[in-house]
PDB file of C-alpha atoms in Angstrom:
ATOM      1  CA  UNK A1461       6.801   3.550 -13.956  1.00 68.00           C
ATOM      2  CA  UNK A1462       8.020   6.698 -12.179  1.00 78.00           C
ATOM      3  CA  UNK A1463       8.507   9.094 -15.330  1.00 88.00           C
ATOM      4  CA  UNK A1464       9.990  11.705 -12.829  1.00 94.00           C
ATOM      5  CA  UNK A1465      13.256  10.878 -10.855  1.00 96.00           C
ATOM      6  CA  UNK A1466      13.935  12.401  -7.634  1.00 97.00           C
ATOM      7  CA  UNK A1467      16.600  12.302  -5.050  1.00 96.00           C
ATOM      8  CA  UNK A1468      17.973  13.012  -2.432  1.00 97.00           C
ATOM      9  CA  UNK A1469      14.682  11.404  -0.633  1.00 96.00           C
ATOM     10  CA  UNK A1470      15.807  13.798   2.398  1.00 97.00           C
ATOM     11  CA  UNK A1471      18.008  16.520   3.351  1.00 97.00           C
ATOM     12  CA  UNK A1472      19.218  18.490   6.337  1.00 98.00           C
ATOM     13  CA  UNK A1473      20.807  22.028   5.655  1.00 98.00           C
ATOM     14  CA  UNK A1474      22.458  24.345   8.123  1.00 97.00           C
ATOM     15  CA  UNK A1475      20.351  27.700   8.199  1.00 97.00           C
ATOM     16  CA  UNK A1476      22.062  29.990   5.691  1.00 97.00           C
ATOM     17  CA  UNK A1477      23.026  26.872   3.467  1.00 97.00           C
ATOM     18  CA  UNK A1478      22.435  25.777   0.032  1.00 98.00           C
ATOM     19  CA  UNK A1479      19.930  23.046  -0.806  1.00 98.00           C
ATOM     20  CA  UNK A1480      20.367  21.302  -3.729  1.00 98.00           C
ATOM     21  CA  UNK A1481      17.570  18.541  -4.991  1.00 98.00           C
ATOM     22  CA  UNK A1482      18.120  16.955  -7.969  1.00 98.00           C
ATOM     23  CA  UNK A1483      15.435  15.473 -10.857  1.00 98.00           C
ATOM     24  CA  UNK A1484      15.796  13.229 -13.962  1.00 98.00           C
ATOM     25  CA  UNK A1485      12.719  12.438 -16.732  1.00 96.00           C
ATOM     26  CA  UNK A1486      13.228  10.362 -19.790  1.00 92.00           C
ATOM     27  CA  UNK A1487      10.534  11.737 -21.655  1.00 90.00           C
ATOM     28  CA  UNK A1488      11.965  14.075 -23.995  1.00 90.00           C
ATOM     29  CA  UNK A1489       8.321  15.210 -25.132  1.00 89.00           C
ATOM     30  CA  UNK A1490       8.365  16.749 -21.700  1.00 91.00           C
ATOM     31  CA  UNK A1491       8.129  20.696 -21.595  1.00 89.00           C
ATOM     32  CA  UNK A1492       7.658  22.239 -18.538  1.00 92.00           C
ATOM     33  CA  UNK A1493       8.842  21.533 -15.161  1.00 95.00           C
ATOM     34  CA  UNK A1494       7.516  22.761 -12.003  1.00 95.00           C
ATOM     35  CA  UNK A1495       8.790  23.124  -8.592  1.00 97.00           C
ATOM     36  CA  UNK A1496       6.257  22.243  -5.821  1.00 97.00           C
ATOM     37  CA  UNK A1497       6.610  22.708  -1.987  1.00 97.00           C
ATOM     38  CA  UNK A1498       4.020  21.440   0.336  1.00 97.00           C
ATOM     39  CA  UNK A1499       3.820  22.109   4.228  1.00 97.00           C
ATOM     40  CA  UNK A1500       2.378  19.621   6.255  1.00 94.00           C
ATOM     41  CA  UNK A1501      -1.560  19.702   6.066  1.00 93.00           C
ATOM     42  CA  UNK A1502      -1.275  21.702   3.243  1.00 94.00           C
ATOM     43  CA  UNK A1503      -1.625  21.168  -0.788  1.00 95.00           C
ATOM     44  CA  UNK A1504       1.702  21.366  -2.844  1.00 96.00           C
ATOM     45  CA  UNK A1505       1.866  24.646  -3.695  1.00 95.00           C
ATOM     46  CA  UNK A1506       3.766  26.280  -6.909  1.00 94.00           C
ATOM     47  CA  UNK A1507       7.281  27.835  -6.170  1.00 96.00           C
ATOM     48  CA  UNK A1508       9.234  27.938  -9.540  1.00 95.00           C
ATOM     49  CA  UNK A1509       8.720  26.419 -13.474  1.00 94.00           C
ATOM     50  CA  UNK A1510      11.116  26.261 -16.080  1.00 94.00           C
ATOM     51  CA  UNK A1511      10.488  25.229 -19.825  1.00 91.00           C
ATOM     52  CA  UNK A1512      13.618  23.635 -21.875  1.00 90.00           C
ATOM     53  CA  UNK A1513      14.230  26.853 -24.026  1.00 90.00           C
ATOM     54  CA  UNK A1514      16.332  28.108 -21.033  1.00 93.00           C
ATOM     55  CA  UNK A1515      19.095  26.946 -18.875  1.00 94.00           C
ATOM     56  CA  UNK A1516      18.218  28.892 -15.900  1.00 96.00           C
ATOM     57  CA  UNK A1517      15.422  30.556 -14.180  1.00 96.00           C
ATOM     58  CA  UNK A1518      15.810  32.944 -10.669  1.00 96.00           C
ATOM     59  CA  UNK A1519      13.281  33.728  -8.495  1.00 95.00           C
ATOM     60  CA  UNK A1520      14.268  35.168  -5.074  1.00 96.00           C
ATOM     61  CA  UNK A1521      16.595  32.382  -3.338  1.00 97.00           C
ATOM     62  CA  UNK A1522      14.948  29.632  -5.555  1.00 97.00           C
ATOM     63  CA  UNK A1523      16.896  28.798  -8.588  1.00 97.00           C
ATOM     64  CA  UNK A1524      16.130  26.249 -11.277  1.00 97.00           C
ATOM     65  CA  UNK A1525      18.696  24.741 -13.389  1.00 96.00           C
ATOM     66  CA  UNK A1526      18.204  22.961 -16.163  1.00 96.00           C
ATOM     67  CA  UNK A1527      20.366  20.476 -18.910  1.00 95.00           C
ATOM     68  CA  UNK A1528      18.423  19.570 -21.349  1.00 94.00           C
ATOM     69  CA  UNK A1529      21.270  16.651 -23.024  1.00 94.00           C
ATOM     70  CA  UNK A1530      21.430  14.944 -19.706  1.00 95.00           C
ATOM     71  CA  UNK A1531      17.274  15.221 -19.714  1.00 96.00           C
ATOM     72  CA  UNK A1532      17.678  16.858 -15.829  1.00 97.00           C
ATOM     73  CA  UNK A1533      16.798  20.266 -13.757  1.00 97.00           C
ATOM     74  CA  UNK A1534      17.779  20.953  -9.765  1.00 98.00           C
ATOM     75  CA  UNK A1535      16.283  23.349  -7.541  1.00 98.00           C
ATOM     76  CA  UNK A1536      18.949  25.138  -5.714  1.00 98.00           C
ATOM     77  CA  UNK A1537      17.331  27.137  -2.363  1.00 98.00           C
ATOM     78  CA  UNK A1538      20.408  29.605  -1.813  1.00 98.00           C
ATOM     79  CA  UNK A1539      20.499  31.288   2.184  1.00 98.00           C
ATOM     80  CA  UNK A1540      17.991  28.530   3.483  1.00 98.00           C
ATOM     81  CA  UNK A1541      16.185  29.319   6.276  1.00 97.00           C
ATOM     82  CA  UNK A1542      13.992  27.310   9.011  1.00 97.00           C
ATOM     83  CA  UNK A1543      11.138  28.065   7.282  1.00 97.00           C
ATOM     84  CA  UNK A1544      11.512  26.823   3.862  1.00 98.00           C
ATOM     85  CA  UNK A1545      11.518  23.210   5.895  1.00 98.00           C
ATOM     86  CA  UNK A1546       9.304  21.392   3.863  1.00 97.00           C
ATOM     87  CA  UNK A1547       8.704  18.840   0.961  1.00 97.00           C
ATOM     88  CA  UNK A1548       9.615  20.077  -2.338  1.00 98.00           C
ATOM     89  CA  UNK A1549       8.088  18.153  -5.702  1.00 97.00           C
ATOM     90  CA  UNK A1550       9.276  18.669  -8.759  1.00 97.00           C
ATOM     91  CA  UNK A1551       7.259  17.807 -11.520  1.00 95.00           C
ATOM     92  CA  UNK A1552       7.195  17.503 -15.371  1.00 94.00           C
ATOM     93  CA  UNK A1553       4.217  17.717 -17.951  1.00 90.00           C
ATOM     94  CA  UNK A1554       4.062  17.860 -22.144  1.00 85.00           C
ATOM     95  CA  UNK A1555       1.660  19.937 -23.694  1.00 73.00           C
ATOM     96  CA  UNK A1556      -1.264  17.654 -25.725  1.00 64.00           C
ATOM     97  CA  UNK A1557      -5.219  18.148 -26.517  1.00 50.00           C
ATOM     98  CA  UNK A1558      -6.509  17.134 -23.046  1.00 51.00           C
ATOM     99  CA  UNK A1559      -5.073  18.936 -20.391  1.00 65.00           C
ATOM    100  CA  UNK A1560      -1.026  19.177 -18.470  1.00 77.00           C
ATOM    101  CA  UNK A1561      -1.587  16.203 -16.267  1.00 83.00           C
ATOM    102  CA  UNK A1562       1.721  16.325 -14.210  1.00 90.00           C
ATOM    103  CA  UNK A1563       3.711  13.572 -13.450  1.00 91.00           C
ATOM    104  CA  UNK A1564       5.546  13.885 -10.543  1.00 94.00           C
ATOM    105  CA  UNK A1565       8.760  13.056  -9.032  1.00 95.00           C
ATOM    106  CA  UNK A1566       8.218  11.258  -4.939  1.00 95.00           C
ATOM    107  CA  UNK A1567       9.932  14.253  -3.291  1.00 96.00           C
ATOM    108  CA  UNK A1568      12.386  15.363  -1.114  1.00 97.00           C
ATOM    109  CA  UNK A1569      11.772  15.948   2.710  1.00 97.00           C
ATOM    110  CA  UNK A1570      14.117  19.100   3.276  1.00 98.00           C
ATOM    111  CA  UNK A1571      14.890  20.120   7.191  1.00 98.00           C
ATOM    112  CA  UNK A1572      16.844  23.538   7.409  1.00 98.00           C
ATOM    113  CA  UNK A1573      18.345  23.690  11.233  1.00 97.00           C
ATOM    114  CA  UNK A1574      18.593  26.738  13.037  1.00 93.00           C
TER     115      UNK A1574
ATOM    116  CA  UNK B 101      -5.450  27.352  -2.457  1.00 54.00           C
ATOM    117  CA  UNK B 102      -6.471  29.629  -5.428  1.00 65.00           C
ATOM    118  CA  UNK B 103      -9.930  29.452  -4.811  1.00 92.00           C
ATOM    119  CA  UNK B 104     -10.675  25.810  -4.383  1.00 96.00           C
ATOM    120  CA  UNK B 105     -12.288  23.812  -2.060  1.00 97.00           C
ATOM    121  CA  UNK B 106     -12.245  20.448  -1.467  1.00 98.00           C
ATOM    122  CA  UNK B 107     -15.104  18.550   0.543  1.00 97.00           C
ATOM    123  CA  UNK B 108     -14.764  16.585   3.115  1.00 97.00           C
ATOM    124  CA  UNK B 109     -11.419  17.292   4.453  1.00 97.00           C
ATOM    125  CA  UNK B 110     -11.557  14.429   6.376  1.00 97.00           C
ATOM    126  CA  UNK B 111     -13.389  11.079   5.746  1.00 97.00           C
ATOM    127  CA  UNK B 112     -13.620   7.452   7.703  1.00 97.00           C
ATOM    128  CA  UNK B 113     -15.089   4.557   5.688  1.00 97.00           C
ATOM    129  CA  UNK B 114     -15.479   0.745   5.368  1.00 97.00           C
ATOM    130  CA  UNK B 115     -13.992  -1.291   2.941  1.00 97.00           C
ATOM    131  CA  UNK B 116     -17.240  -1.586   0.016  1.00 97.00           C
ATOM    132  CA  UNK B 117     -19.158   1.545   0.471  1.00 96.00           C
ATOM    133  CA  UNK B 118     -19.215   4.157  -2.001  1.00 96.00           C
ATOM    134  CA  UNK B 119     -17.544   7.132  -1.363  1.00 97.00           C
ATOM    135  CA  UNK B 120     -17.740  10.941  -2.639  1.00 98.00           C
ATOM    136  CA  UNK B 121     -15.487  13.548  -2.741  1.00 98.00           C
ATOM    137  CA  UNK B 122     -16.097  16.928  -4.156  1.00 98.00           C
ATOM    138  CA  UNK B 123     -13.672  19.561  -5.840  1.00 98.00           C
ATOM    139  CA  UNK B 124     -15.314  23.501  -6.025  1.00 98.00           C
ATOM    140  CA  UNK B 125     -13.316  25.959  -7.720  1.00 97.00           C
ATOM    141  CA  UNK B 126     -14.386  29.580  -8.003  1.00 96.00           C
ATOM    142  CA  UNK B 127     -11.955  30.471 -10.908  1.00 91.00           C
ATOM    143  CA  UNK B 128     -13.547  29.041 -13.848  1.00 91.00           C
ATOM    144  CA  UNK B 129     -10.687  27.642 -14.686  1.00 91.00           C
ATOM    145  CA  UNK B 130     -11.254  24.794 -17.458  1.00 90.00           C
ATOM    146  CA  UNK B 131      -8.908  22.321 -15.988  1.00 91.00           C
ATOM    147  CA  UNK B 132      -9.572  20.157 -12.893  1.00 94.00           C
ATOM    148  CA  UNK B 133      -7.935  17.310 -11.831  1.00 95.00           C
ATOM    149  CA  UNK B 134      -7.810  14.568  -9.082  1.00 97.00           C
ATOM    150  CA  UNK B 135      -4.252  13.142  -7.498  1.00 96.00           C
ATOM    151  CA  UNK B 136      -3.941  10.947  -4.705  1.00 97.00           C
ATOM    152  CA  UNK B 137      -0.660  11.532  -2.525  1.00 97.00           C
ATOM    153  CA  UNK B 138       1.070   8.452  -0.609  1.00 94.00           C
ATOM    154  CA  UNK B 139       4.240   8.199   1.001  1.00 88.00           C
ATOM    155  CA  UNK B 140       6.846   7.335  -1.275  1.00 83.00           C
ATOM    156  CA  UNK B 141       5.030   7.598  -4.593  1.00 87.00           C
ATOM    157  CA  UNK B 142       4.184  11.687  -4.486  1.00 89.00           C
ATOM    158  CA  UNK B 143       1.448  12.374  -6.206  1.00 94.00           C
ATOM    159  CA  UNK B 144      -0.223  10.466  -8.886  1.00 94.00           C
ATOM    160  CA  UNK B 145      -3.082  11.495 -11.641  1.00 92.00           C
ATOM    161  CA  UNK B 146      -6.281   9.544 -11.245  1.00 94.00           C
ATOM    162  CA  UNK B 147      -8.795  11.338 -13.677  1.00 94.00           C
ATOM    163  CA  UNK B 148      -9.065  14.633 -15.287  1.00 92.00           C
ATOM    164  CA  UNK B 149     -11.428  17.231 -17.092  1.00 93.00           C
ATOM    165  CA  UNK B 150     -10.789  19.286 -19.587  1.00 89.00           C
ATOM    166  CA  UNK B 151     -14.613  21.158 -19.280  1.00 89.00           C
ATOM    167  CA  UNK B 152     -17.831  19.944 -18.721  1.00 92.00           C
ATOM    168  CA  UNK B 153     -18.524  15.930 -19.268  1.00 89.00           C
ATOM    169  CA  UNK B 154     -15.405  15.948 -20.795  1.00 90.00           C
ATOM    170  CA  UNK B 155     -13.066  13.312 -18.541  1.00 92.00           C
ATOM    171  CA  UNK B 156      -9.880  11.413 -18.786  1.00 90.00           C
ATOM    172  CA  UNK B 157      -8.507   8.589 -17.253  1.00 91.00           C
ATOM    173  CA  UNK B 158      -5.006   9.210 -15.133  1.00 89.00           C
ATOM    174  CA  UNK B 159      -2.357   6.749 -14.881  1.00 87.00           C
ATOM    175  CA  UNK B 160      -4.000   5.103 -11.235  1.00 93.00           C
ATOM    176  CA  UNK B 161      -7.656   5.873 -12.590  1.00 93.00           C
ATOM    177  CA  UNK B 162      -8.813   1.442 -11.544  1.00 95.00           C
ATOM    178  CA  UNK B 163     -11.428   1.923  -8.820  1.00 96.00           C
ATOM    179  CA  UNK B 164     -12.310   5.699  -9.383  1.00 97.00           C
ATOM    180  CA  UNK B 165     -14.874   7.479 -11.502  1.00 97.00           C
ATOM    181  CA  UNK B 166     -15.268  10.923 -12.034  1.00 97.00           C
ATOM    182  CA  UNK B 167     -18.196  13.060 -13.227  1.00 96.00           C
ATOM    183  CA  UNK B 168     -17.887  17.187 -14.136  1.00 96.00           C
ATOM    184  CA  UNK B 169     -21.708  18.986 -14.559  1.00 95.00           C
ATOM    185  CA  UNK B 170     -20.808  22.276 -13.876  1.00 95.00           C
ATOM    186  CA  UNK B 171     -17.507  23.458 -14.360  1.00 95.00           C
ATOM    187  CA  UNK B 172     -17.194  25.035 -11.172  1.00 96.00           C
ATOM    188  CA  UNK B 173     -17.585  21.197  -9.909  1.00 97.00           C
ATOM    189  CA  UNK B 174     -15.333  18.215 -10.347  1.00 98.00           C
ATOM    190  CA  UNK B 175     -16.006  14.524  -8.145  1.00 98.00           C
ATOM    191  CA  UNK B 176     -14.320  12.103  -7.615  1.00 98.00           C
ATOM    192  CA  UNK B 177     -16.290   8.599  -6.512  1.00 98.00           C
ATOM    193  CA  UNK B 178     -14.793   5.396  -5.185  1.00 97.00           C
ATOM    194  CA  UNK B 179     -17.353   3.391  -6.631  1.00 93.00           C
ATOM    195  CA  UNK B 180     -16.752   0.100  -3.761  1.00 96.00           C
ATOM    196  CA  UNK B 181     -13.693   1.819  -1.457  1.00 97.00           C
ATOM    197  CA  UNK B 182     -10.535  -0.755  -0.266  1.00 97.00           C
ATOM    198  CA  UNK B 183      -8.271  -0.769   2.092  1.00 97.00           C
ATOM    199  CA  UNK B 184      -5.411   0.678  -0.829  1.00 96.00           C
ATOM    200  CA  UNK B 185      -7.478   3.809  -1.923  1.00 97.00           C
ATOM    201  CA  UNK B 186      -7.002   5.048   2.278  1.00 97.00           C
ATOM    202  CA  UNK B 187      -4.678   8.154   1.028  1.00 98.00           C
ATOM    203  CA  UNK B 188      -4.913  11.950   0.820  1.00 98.00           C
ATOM    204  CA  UNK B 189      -6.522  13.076  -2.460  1.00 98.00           C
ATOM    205  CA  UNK B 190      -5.990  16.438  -4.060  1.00 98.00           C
ATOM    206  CA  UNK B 191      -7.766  18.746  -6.615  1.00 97.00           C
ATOM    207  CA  UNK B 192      -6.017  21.020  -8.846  1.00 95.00           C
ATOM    208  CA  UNK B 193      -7.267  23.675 -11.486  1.00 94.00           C
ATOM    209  CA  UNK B 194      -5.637  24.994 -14.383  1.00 90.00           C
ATOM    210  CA  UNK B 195      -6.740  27.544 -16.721  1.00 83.00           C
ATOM    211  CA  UNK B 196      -7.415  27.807 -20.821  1.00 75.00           C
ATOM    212  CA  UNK B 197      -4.276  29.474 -22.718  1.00 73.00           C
ATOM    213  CA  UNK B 198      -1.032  29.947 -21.817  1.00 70.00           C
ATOM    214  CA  UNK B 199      -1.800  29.173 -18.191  1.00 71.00           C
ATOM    215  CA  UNK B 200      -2.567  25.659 -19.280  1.00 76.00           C
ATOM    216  CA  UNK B 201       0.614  24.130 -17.579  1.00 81.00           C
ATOM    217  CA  UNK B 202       0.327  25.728 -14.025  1.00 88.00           C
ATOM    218  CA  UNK B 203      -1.524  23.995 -11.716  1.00 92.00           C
ATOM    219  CA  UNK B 204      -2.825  25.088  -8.401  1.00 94.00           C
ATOM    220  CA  UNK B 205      -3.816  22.929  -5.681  1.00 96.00           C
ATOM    221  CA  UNK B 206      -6.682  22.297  -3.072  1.00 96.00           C
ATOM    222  CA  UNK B 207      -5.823  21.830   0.349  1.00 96.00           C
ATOM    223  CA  UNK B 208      -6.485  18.475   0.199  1.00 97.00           C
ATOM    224  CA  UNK B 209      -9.542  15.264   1.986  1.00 98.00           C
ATOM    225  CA  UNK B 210      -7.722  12.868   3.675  1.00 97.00           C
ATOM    226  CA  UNK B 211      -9.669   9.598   3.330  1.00 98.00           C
ATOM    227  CA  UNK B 212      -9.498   6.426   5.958  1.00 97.00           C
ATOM    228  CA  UNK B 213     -10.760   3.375   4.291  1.00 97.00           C
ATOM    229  CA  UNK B 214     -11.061   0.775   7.386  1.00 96.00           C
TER     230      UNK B 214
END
């Protein structure tokens, strides 16, 4: 029972495009939501989180937007470049008395072209 | 990887031998926990710790045991390994406070159960 939609499963993005991957949770006790990007070899590694108080959150070319009624939150990767070719997680957790355990969505294979 | 190392990186086995893998952080971070990451499913919480003999069962936990003496020090066992635990397992730490949420990944021991 995948608490963490995800799609598109792939994507290819011109270099200097905008890449858009989308993510849907039904848990409304759900309070933070991560962005993860892993590199092949590599561990997923944090890019951007969000909690529900805000609609919005900027870091750099990485945006995170988030609707809390419709219960989903995009990552938006604005100029993309070769190098952010990767797969990007995202993720959502609720706060209780024995830890964050994430639940994650299956991810999104992104390939920028030069 | 935020100061965590995972051990082996790399592991061959046959189907019904026990099998080991250790998690060593150097943050004393409260937190640890163990995902396994297969294609199509991202990743998926098999145990966690919030300190010292204190464990949790994860959503994929059948199969797996976990044991935390130290916190610096979290393993993960396959008590008789199969064919369906051959997958690429992952540690991650978080800390006590309002860190709790953000978790940071090991680089990953990608196990071969034959």
């Amino acid at each position: 029972q995948q608490q963490v939609k995800q799609s598109p499963q792939s994507l290819i993005v011109q270099k200097g495009g905008i890449s858009i991957i989308n993510c849907a949770y039904e848990n409304t006790a759900f309070d933070y939501f991560p962005w993860y990007q892993q590199f092949p070899g590599k561990g997923p590694a944090l890019l951007i989180a969000i909690r529900p108080d805000v609609s919005e959150k900027k870091e750099g070319r990485f945006t995170i937007s988030f609707n809390k009624s419709a219960k989903q939150f995009s990552l938006h990767i604005m100029d993309s470049q070769p190098g952010d070719s990767a797969t990007y997680f995202c993720a959502a957790s609720s706060r209780g008395n024995s830890g964050y355990a994430l639940n994650f969505g299956k991810g999104t294979s992104l390939l920028v072209t030069p | 990887d935020a100061g965590i190392t995972q051990s082996p990186r790399h592991k061959v086995t046959e189907t019904g031998t026990p099998v080991t893998l250790r998690c060593h952080q150097t943050e004393n971070h409260r937190y640890m926990y163990w995902y396994r990451q297969d294609p199509g499913h991202g990743l998926r919480l098999i145990h966690y710790s919030y300190g010292v003999k204190d464990t949790d069962k994860g959503e994929v936990s059948d199969g797996y045991s976990v044991s935390r003496s130290k916190t610096e020090d979290f393993l993960l066992t396959l008590e008789s390994a199969t064919s369906s635990q051959t997958s690429v397992y992952f540690c991650a730490i978080s800390e006590e406070g309002s860190g709790k949420e953000t978790q940071y990944f090991g680089p990953g021991t990608r196990l071969l159960v034959l």
